[in-house]
Amino acid sequence: MAPKENFETIVRRLQEIVDALEQGQTDLDDSIKIFEEGLQLVQKCNKQLDAAEIKIRKLVKTEDGLQLNFLDPEKM
Amino acid sequence: MNDFEDFLTQNSEECLSVFEATQRIKFILETELPPLQIEGEISNFLHHNSGHMYFSIKDKKAQMPCVMWAGRNSTLRFKPVDGLKVRVEGRVTVYERRGAYQFDVMTMKPAGIGPLQEAFEKLKIQLDAEGLFDESRKKTIPLFPARIGIITSETGAAIRDIISVIQRRWPATELVLRPALVQGETAATDIVAAIDEFNTLGDTDVLIVGRGGGSLEDLWAFNEEIVARAIYNSKIPVVSAVGHQIDYTIADFVADLRAPTPSVAGELVVPESGEIKEQIASLLTRIFRQTESTVFQARQQLTTIVKSYGFRQPFELLKQSRQTVDELQYRIQNLAGIKLEKEKNRVEALAKQLKSLSHQSILNRGFSIVRDEKTEAIIRDSQTLKLEQEINIQFARGTSRAKISDK
């Protein structure tokens, strides 16, 4: 599994952006840059939050090592 | 000879009836034996319609029939069942009609602290002394786990409870079940292996280790020392989730966080997505508000520049740039109230337009900045200039020095 961008990191960066904007230390160019970044991060958050289905897998030990198999919760 | 000895002694000619003989035996047993306290396991338990309880207590070598009369058993605070170890207090009596002796139970209680309970207390004290329960070494549970490892039975209610709670609260995650035995002799080693496997696999943010409630014997794996040490040594934070509320296990003490039930474990490891959405929406509002005010300030700066030097430029260009800024500000104000996703593209376009308003792009469009040659202060008002004063003009590319020749 390619690790999805950590939600916690995204939220922390969002908070930084808000702080930077509110402290007014950034010039217009940078403000717009991080404003855009902020919007993208919010979109990313919402996308993750709107994921309807949880992913469920099963950890199985085989001769080749540890494997993550698909698991259908309906069949449990 | 007194009457008592007379009653028990038989002279050679006398022949006793069965009843007479039984009476003598009864007399000896019931008078000679003091009240007894006996510990044993209940078997063949029968709670008769009459309210009386009939059962045996036994150990490996012997058993003894018992009766506990309705009047006495009505105050029992537990339900006697076969196999339960109890301590009974009472007297031996003889039931003449069957020629059998039986124990007449006055009181009955579960036999004191069992060997399991004793082992539990001993291990708890030992591990506590070693520092395995220290709060200071407990790991923090991450706020938004991307992958949650679950070690429990594949068929139990626990896994279904955990899945449904997490699905409802925070579906933006991945659950990985490592099916494990949670009961029986090999359960402890299986749980240890499972914890190790997750640590080998890595990339897992938190582990839930648990099962539904049960008797002390059922939960025993979670009181084993090897399980306690595996939890302690896990690099991944561990949430214990064993049984219903009141059951405390050694695993609970050593875990980084104790959940009283598997469902609660689900609630503890993930936040509620609705609440997080609200928080993010409030961050978004602040981002909009601040950017709006930044743009407003930029507009004021631009106006200043335009006022000072605009007269040197074609009037039309000036008007256009002011209009662009006005429009931008208007659109950003509108945006703040509108749903983000639909407006995202507009905002991006807007942001690009805004970028073109930075001071370099203004220079590119033909504006210049005039500074005092010595102090490098920007000159905003021609009134401040003196004749012969040296100034520095910054163009889009390069700068030039100049002297004021006319005022």
Coordinates of C-alpha atoms in Angstrom, one line a residue:
Chain A
M1 CA 0.0 0.0 0.0
A2 CA 1.4 3.4 -1.0
P3 CA 0.9 5.3 2.2
K4 CA -1.8 7.9 1.6
E5 CA -0.9 11.4 2.6
N6 CA -1.2 11.4 6.4
F7 CA -4.4 13.2 7.5
E8 CA -2.7 14.5 10.6
T9 CA 0.1 16.1 8.5
I10 CA -2.5 17.8 6.2
V11 CA -4.4 19.2 9.1
R12 CA -1.2 20.5 10.8
R13 CA -0.1 22.2 7.6
L14 CA -3.6 23.8 7.3
Q15 CA -3.2 25.2 10.8
E16 CA 0.2 26.6 9.9
I17 CA -1.3 28.3 6.8
V18 CA -4.0 29.9 8.9
D19 CA -1.5 31.0 11.4
A20 CA 0.8 32.5 8.8
L21 CA -2.0 34.3 7.1
E22 CA -3.4 35.6 10.4
Q23 CA 0.0 36.9 11.5
G24 CA 0.2 38.9 8.3
Q25 CA 4.0 38.2 7.9
T26 CA 3.6 37.0 4.3
D27 CA 3.6 39.3 1.3
L28 CA 0.8 39.1 -1.3
D29 CA 2.5 36.6 -3.5
D30 CA 3.2 34.2 -0.7
S31 CA -0.3 34.8 0.7
I32 CA -1.9 33.8 -2.5
K33 CA 0.4 30.8 -2.8
I34 CA -0.5 29.4 0.6
F35 CA -4.1 30.4 0.1
E36 CA -4.2 28.1 -2.9
E37 CA -2.3 25.4 -1.0
G38 CA -4.9 25.7 1.8
L39 CA -7.8 25.2 -0.5
Q40 CA -6.2 22.2 -2.0
L41 CA -5.5 20.7 1.4
V42 CA -9.1 21.3 2.5
Q43 CA -10.2 19.5 -0.7
K44 CA -7.9 16.7 0.2
C45 CA -9.3 16.4 3.7
N46 CA -12.9 16.5 2.5
K47 CA -12.1 13.8 -0.1
Q48 CA -10.7 11.5 2.5
L49 CA -13.6 12.2 4.9
D50 CA -16.2 11.5 2.2
A51 CA -14.7 8.1 1.5
A52 CA -17.8 6.0 1.9
E53 CA -16.3 2.6 2.4
I54 CA -13.8 1.6 5.0
K55 CA -11.0 -0.7 3.7
I56 CA -10.8 -4.0 5.5
R57 CA -7.9 -6.4 5.0
K58 CA -6.6 -9.5 6.7
L59 CA -3.1 -10.0 7.7
V60 CA -1.9 -13.5 6.7
K61 CA 1.5 -15.1 7.2
T62 CA 2.7 -17.1 4.3
E63 CA 5.9 -18.7 3.2
D64 CA 6.7 -15.5 1.3
G65 CA 6.1 -13.4 4.4
L66 CA 3.3 -11.3 5.6
Q67 CA 0.5 -10.5 3.2
L68 CA -2.6 -8.3 3.3
N69 CA -5.5 -10.0 1.7
F70 CA -8.9 -8.5 0.9
L71 CA -11.5 -9.2 3.4
D72 CA -15.3 -9.0 2.8
P73 CA -17.0 -8.1 6.1
E74 CA -20.2 -9.5 4.7
K75 CA -18.7 -13.0 4.9
M76 CA -17.6 -12.8 8.4
Chain B
M1 CA -23.1 -48.1 82.8
N2 CA -24.9 -45.0 81.8
D3 CA -27.9 -44.8 79.5
F4 CA -25.8 -43.8 76.5
E5 CA -23.5 -46.8 76.6
D6 CA -26.5 -49.0 77.4
F7 CA -28.2 -47.8 74.2
L8 CA -25.1 -48.6 72.0
T9 CA -24.2 -51.9 73.6
Q10 CA -25.9 -55.0 72.4
N11 CA -26.0 -58.0 74.6
S12 CA -25.5 -61.4 72.9
E13 CA -29.1 -62.5 72.9
E14 CA -30.6 -59.3 71.6
C15 CA -31.4 -58.9 67.9
L16 CA -31.9 -55.4 66.5
S17 CA -34.4 -54.3 63.9
V18 CA -33.0 -52.4 60.9
F19 CA -34.5 -49.3 62.2
E20 CA -33.0 -49.8 65.7
A21 CA -29.5 -50.3 64.1
T22 CA -29.9 -47.3 61.9
Q23 CA -31.0 -45.2 64.9
R24 CA -27.8 -46.2 66.7
I25 CA -25.6 -45.2 63.7
K26 CA -27.5 -42.0 63.3
F27 CA -27.1 -41.2 67.0
I28 CA -23.3 -41.7 66.8
L29 CA -22.8 -39.7 63.7
E30 CA -25.0 -36.9 64.6
T31 CA -23.7 -36.5 68.2
E32 CA -20.1 -37.4 67.9
L33 CA -19.2 -35.3 64.8
P34 CA -19.0 -31.6 65.3
P35 CA -20.2 -29.2 62.6
L36 CA -17.8 -29.4 59.6
Q37 CA -16.5 -27.1 57.0
I38 CA -15.8 -28.8 53.7
E39 CA -14.4 -27.6 50.4
G40 CA -15.2 -29.4 47.2
E41 CA -16.7 -29.2 43.7
I42 CA -20.4 -29.4 43.1
S43 CA -21.7 -32.2 41.0
N44 CA -25.1 -33.7 40.1
F45 CA -26.7 -30.4 41.2
L46 CA -30.5 -30.5 41.4
H47 CA -32.7 -27.7 42.5
H48 CA -36.0 -29.6 43.2
N49 CA -39.5 -28.2 42.7
S50 CA -39.9 -28.2 46.4
G51 CA -37.1 -25.6 46.7
H52 CA -34.6 -28.0 48.3
M53 CA -31.2 -28.4 46.6
Y54 CA -29.7 -31.8 46.2
F55 CA -26.1 -32.3 45.0
S56 CA -22.8 -33.9 45.8
I57 CA -19.5 -32.2 46.7
K58 CA -16.5 -34.1 45.5
D59 CA -12.8 -34.0 45.1
K60 CA -10.5 -36.5 43.3
K61 CA -10.8 -39.2 45.9
A62 CA -14.3 -39.0 47.4
Q63 CA -17.7 -37.5 47.2
M64 CA -20.4 -36.8 49.7
P65 CA -24.2 -36.3 49.1
C66 CA -25.5 -33.0 50.3
V67 CA -28.8 -31.4 50.8
M68 CA -29.5 -27.7 51.3
W69 CA -33.1 -27.0 52.4
A70 CA -35.2 -24.4 50.8
G71 CA -35.3 -22.2 53.8
R72 CA -31.5 -22.0 53.9
N73 CA -30.7 -21.8 50.2
S74 CA -33.1 -18.9 49.5
T75 CA -30.4 -16.4 50.7
L76 CA -27.6 -17.7 48.4
R77 CA -26.0 -14.9 46.5
F78 CA -24.8 -17.0 43.6
K79 CA -26.1 -19.8 41.5
P80 CA -24.6 -23.2 42.3
V81 CA -23.7 -25.1 39.2
D82 CA -21.8 -28.3 38.5
G83 CA -18.1 -27.9 38.6
L84 CA -18.2 -24.8 40.9
K85 CA -15.8 -25.0 43.8
V86 CA -17.6 -24.2 47.0
R87 CA -17.1 -24.2 50.8
V88 CA -20.0 -25.7 52.7
E89 CA -20.7 -25.7 56.4
G90 CA -23.1 -28.0 58.1
R91 CA -23.6 -31.4 59.8
V92 CA -23.6 -35.0 58.8
T93 CA -27.1 -36.6 59.1
V94 CA -28.5 -40.0 58.3
Y95 CA -31.5 -40.5 56.1
E96 CA -33.0 -43.6 57.7
R97 CA -35.2 -44.7 54.8
R98 CA -32.3 -45.1 52.5
G99 CA -29.7 -45.9 55.1
A100 CA -27.5 -43.2 53.7
Y101 CA -25.6 -40.4 55.3
Q102 CA -25.7 -36.9 53.9
F103 CA -24.3 -33.5 54.6
D104 CA -26.9 -31.1 55.8
V105 CA -25.7 -27.8 54.4
M106 CA -26.3 -24.7 56.5
T107 CA -24.2 -22.2 54.5
M108 CA -22.5 -22.3 51.1
K109 CA -20.1 -19.9 49.4
P110 CA -17.8 -19.9 46.4
A111 CA -14.4 -21.3 47.4
G112 CA -12.0 -18.4 48.2
I113 CA -9.4 -16.9 45.9
G114 CA -8.8 -19.4 43.1
P115 CA -5.4 -20.2 41.7
L116 CA -6.1 -18.0 38.6
Q117 CA -7.0 -15.0 40.7
E118 CA -3.9 -15.6 42.8
A119 CA -1.6 -15.8 39.7
F120 CA -3.3 -12.6 38.4
E121 CA -2.5 -10.6 41.6
K122 CA 1.0 -11.9 41.7
L123 CA 1.8 -11.0 38.1
K124 CA 0.2 -7.6 38.5
I125 CA 2.4 -6.8 41.4
Q126 CA 5.5 -8.0 39.7
L127 CA 5.0 -6.2 36.4
D128 CA 4.0 -3.0 38.2
A129 CA 7.2 -3.2 40.2
E130 CA 9.1 -3.6 36.9
G131 CA 7.5 -0.4 35.6
L132 CA 5.4 -2.0 32.8
F133 CA 2.4 0.0 33.8
D134 CA 4.1 3.4 34.1
E135 CA 2.1 6.2 32.5
S136 CA 5.3 7.9 31.5
R137 CA 6.2 5.2 29.0
K138 CA 2.7 5.0 27.4
K139 CA 2.7 5.9 23.8
T140 CA 0.2 8.5 22.4
I141 CA -2.5 7.2 20.1
P142 CA -2.4 9.1 16.8
L143 CA -5.3 11.4 16.1
F144 CA -6.0 10.2 12.6
P145 CA -4.8 6.6 12.1
A146 CA -4.5 5.7 8.5
R147 CA -4.2 2.0 9.3
I148 CA -5.5 0.2 12.4
G149 CA -4.4 -3.3 13.2
I150 CA -6.9 -5.5 15.0
I151 CA -6.0 -8.6 16.9
T152 CA -9.1 -10.7 17.9
S153 CA -11.1 -13.7 16.8
E154 CA -12.3 -13.6 13.2
T155 CA -15.7 -14.9 14.3
G156 CA -16.4 -13.1 17.5
A157 CA -18.7 -10.1 18.1
A158 CA -15.7 -7.9 19.0
I159 CA -14.5 -7.6 15.4
R160 CA -18.0 -6.8 14.1
D161 CA -18.5 -4.2 16.8
I162 CA -15.1 -2.5 16.0
I163 CA -15.8 -2.4 12.3
S164 CA -19.2 -0.9 12.6
V165 CA -18.1 1.8 15.0
I166 CA -15.1 2.8 12.9
Q167 CA -17.1 2.7 9.7
R168 CA -19.7 5.1 11.2
R169 CA -17.2 7.5 12.8
W170 CA -14.2 7.6 10.4
P171 CA -14.3 5.6 7.2
A172 CA -11.2 7.2 5.9
T173 CA -9.0 4.5 7.3
E174 CA -7.9 1.0 6.7
L175 CA -8.6 -1.9 9.1
V176 CA -6.3 -4.9 9.1
L177 CA -7.5 -7.9 11.0
R178 CA -5.0 -10.4 12.2
P179 CA -7.3 -13.3 13.3
A180 CA -6.1 -14.7 16.6
L181 CA -7.2 -17.3 19.1
V182 CA -8.4 -15.4 22.1
Q183 CA -9.3 -18.3 24.4
G184 CA -7.6 -21.5 25.3
E185 CA -4.1 -22.7 26.0
T186 CA -2.5 -21.5 22.7
A187 CA -4.2 -18.1 22.7
A188 CA -1.4 -16.2 24.5
T189 CA 1.3 -17.3 22.0
D190 CA -1.0 -16.5 19.1
I191 CA -1.7 -13.0 20.4
V192 CA 2.1 -12.4 20.9
A193 CA 2.8 -13.6 17.4
A194 CA 0.1 -11.3 16.0
I195 CA 1.6 -8.3 17.8
D196 CA 5.0 -9.2 16.5
E197 CA 3.7 -9.5 12.9
F198 CA 2.2 -6.1 13.0
N199 CA 5.5 -4.6 14.2
T200 CA 7.3 -6.4 11.4
L201 CA 4.7 -5.3 8.8
G202 CA 5.1 -1.7 10.1
D203 CA 3.1 1.2 8.7
T204 CA 0.3 0.6 11.2
D205 CA -0.7 3.5 13.4
V206 CA -2.4 1.7 16.3
L207 CA -3.3 -1.8 17.4
I208 CA -6.5 -3.0 19.1
V209 CA -6.1 -6.2 21.0
G210 CA -9.1 -7.7 22.6
R211 CA -12.2 -9.9 22.7
G212 CA -15.7 -9.9 24.2
G213 CA -16.4 -10.6 27.8
G214 CA -16.2 -13.9 29.6
S215 CA -15.1 -15.7 32.7
L216 CA -11.7 -15.3 34.2
E217 CA -10.7 -18.5 32.5
D218 CA -12.0 -17.3 29.1
L219 CA -10.0 -14.0 29.4
W220 CA -6.9 -15.7 30.7
A221 CA -4.7 -15.2 27.7
F222 CA -4.9 -11.4 28.4
N223 CA -3.4 -12.1 31.9
E224 CA -0.4 -13.9 30.6
E225 CA 3.0 -12.5 31.1
I226 CA 4.2 -13.0 27.5
V227 CA 1.2 -11.0 26.3
A228 CA 1.9 -8.2 28.7
R229 CA 5.5 -8.1 27.6
A230 CA 4.6 -8.2 23.9
I231 CA 2.3 -5.2 24.4
Y232 CA 5.0 -3.4 26.4
N233 CA 7.6 -4.0 23.7
S234 CA 5.3 -3.1 20.7
K235 CA 6.6 0.0 18.8
I236 CA 3.0 0.5 17.7
P237 CA 0.7 1.9 20.4
V238 CA -1.7 -0.7 21.7
V239 CA -5.3 -0.3 22.8
S240 CA -6.6 -3.1 25.0
A241 CA -10.3 -4.0 24.5
V242 CA -11.2 -6.9 26.7
G243 CA -14.6 -7.9 27.9
H244 CA -17.4 -5.9 29.4
Q245 CA -16.6 -2.8 31.6
I246 CA -15.7 -4.5 34.8
D247 CA -13.2 -7.0 33.5
Y248 CA -9.7 -5.7 34.1
T249 CA -6.8 -7.8 32.7
I250 CA -3.0 -7.4 32.9
A251 CA -3.2 -6.4 29.3
D252 CA -5.4 -3.4 30.3
F253 CA -2.8 -2.2 32.7
V254 CA 0.2 -2.5 30.3
A255 CA -1.6 -1.2 27.2
D256 CA -1.1 2.4 26.1
L257 CA -4.8 2.9 26.4
R258 CA -7.6 0.7 27.9
A259 CA -11.0 0.5 26.3
P260 CA -13.6 -1.2 28.5
T261 CA -15.2 -2.9 25.5
P262 CA -14.3 -3.5 21.8
S263 CA -16.9 -1.0 20.7
V264 CA -15.4 1.7 22.9
A265 CA -12.0 0.9 21.4
G266 CA -13.4 1.8 18.0
E267 CA -14.5 5.2 19.5
L268 CA -11.2 5.9 21.1
V269 CA -8.9 5.2 18.1
V270 CA -10.7 7.4 15.5
P271 CA -12.3 10.9 15.8
E272 CA -15.8 11.6 14.6
S273 CA -15.6 12.8 11.0
G274 CA -18.5 15.2 11.4
E275 CA -16.6 17.1 14.1
I276 CA -13.5 17.2 12.1
K277 CA -15.4 18.5 9.0
E278 CA -16.6 21.3 11.1
Q279 CA -13.1 22.2 12.3
I280 CA -11.8 22.2 8.8
A281 CA -14.7 24.3 7.6
S282 CA -13.7 26.9 10.3
L283 CA -10.1 26.8 9.2
L284 CA -11.3 27.4 5.7
T285 CA -13.3 30.4 6.8
R286 CA -10.2 31.9 8.4
I287 CA -8.2 31.3 5.3
F288 CA -10.7 33.1 3.2
R289 CA -11.0 36.0 5.7
Q290 CA -7.3 36.5 5.9
T291 CA -6.7 36.3 2.2
E292 CA -9.4 38.7 1.6
S293 CA -7.8 41.3 3.9
T294 CA -4.4 40.7 2.3
V295 CA -5.8 41.4 -1.1
F296 CA -7.5 44.5 0.3
Q297 CA -4.2 45.7 1.6
A298 CA -2.5 45.0 -1.7
R299 CA -5.2 47.0 -3.4
Q300 CA -4.5 49.9 -1.2
Q301 CA -0.8 49.7 -1.9
L302 CA -1.5 49.5 -5.6
T303 CA -3.7 52.6 -5.3
T304 CA -0.9 54.5 -3.7
I305 CA 1.5 53.5 -6.4
V306 CA -1.0 54.4 -9.1
K307 CA -1.7 57.8 -7.5
S308 CA 2.0 58.7 -7.4
Y309 CA 3.0 57.6 -10.8
G310 CA -0.1 56.8 -12.7
F311 CA -0.1 60.1 -14.5
R312 CA 2.9 59.0 -16.5
Q313 CA 1.0 56.0 -17.8
P314 CA -1.9 55.6 -20.2
F315 CA -5.0 56.2 -18.2
E316 CA -6.8 53.2 -19.6
L317 CA -4.2 50.8 -18.3
L318 CA -4.6 52.2 -14.8
K319 CA -8.3 51.9 -14.9
Q320 CA -8.1 48.3 -16.0
S321 CA -5.8 47.3 -13.3
R322 CA -7.9 48.9 -10.6
Q323 CA -10.9 47.2 -12.1
T324 CA -9.2 43.8 -12.0
V325 CA -8.4 44.3 -8.3
D326 CA -11.9 45.4 -7.5
E327 CA -13.3 42.4 -9.3
L328 CA -10.9 40.1 -7.5
Q329 CA -11.9 41.4 -4.1
Y330 CA -15.6 41.1 -5.0
R331 CA -15.2 37.5 -6.1
I332 CA -13.2 36.5 -3.0
Q333 CA -15.8 38.0 -0.8
N334 CA -18.5 36.0 -2.6
L335 CA -16.5 32.9 -2.4
A336 CA -16.2 32.8 1.3
G337 CA -19.8 32.1 1.6
I338 CA -20.1 29.5 -1.1
K339 CA -19.4 25.9 -1.1
L340 CA -15.8 25.2 -1.6
E341 CA -15.8 22.4 -4.1
K342 CA -17.8 24.1 -6.8
E343 CA -15.9 27.3 -6.4
K344 CA -12.4 25.8 -6.3
N345 CA -11.7 26.3 -10.0
R346 CA -12.8 29.9 -10.0
V347 CA -10.6 30.5 -7.0
E348 CA -7.6 29.0 -8.8
A349 CA -8.1 31.2 -11.8
L350 CA -8.6 34.1 -9.5
A351 CA -5.4 33.3 -7.6
K352 CA -3.5 33.3 -10.9
Q353 CA -4.9 36.7 -11.7
L354 CA -3.9 37.9 -8.3
K355 CA -0.4 36.7 -8.9
S356 CA -0.1 38.9 -11.9
L357 CA -0.7 41.8 -9.5
S358 CA 2.5 41.3 -7.6
H359 CA 4.8 44.2 -7.8
Q360 CA 7.1 42.6 -10.4
S361 CA 4.3 42.1 -12.8
I362 CA 3.2 45.7 -12.3
L363 CA 6.7 46.8 -13.3
N364 CA 6.4 44.5 -16.3
R365 CA 3.4 46.4 -17.4
G366 CA 5.5 49.6 -17.5
F367 CA 5.2 51.1 -14.0
S368 CA 8.4 52.1 -12.3
I369 CA 9.4 52.6 -8.7
V370 CA 11.2 55.8 -7.7
R371 CA 13.5 55.8 -4.7
D372 CA 15.6 58.4 -3.1
E373 CA 19.2 57.6 -4.2
K374 CA 20.7 57.9 -0.7
T375 CA 18.0 56.6 1.7
E376 CA 16.4 54.3 -0.8
A377 CA 13.0 55.3 0.5
I378 CA 10.2 55.0 -2.0
I379 CA 9.0 58.4 -3.2
R380 CA 5.2 58.6 -3.2
D381 CA 4.7 62.3 -3.5
S382 CA 6.4 64.6 -5.9
Q383 CA 6.1 67.4 -3.3
T384 CA 8.8 65.7 -1.3
L385 CA 11.3 66.0 -4.1
K386 CA 13.8 68.8 -4.2
L387 CA 15.5 70.3 -7.2
E388 CA 18.7 68.5 -8.1
Q389 CA 17.8 65.6 -5.8
E390 CA 19.2 62.3 -7.0
I391 CA 16.7 59.6 -7.5
N392 CA 16.8 55.9 -8.5
I393 CA 14.2 54.5 -10.9
Q394 CA 13.5 50.8 -10.9
F395 CA 12.1 49.4 -14.1
A396 CA 10.9 45.9 -14.8
R397 CA 14.5 45.2 -15.8
G398 CA 17.3 47.3 -14.4
T399 CA 17.5 50.6 -12.6
S400 CA 18.7 54.1 -13.6
R401 CA 19.9 57.1 -11.7
A402 CA 18.3 60.5 -12.4
K403 CA 18.3 64.0 -11.2
I404 CA 15.3 66.3 -10.7
S405 CA 15.7 69.1 -13.1
D406 CA 12.4 70.8 -12.8
K407 CA 9.8 71.2 -10.1

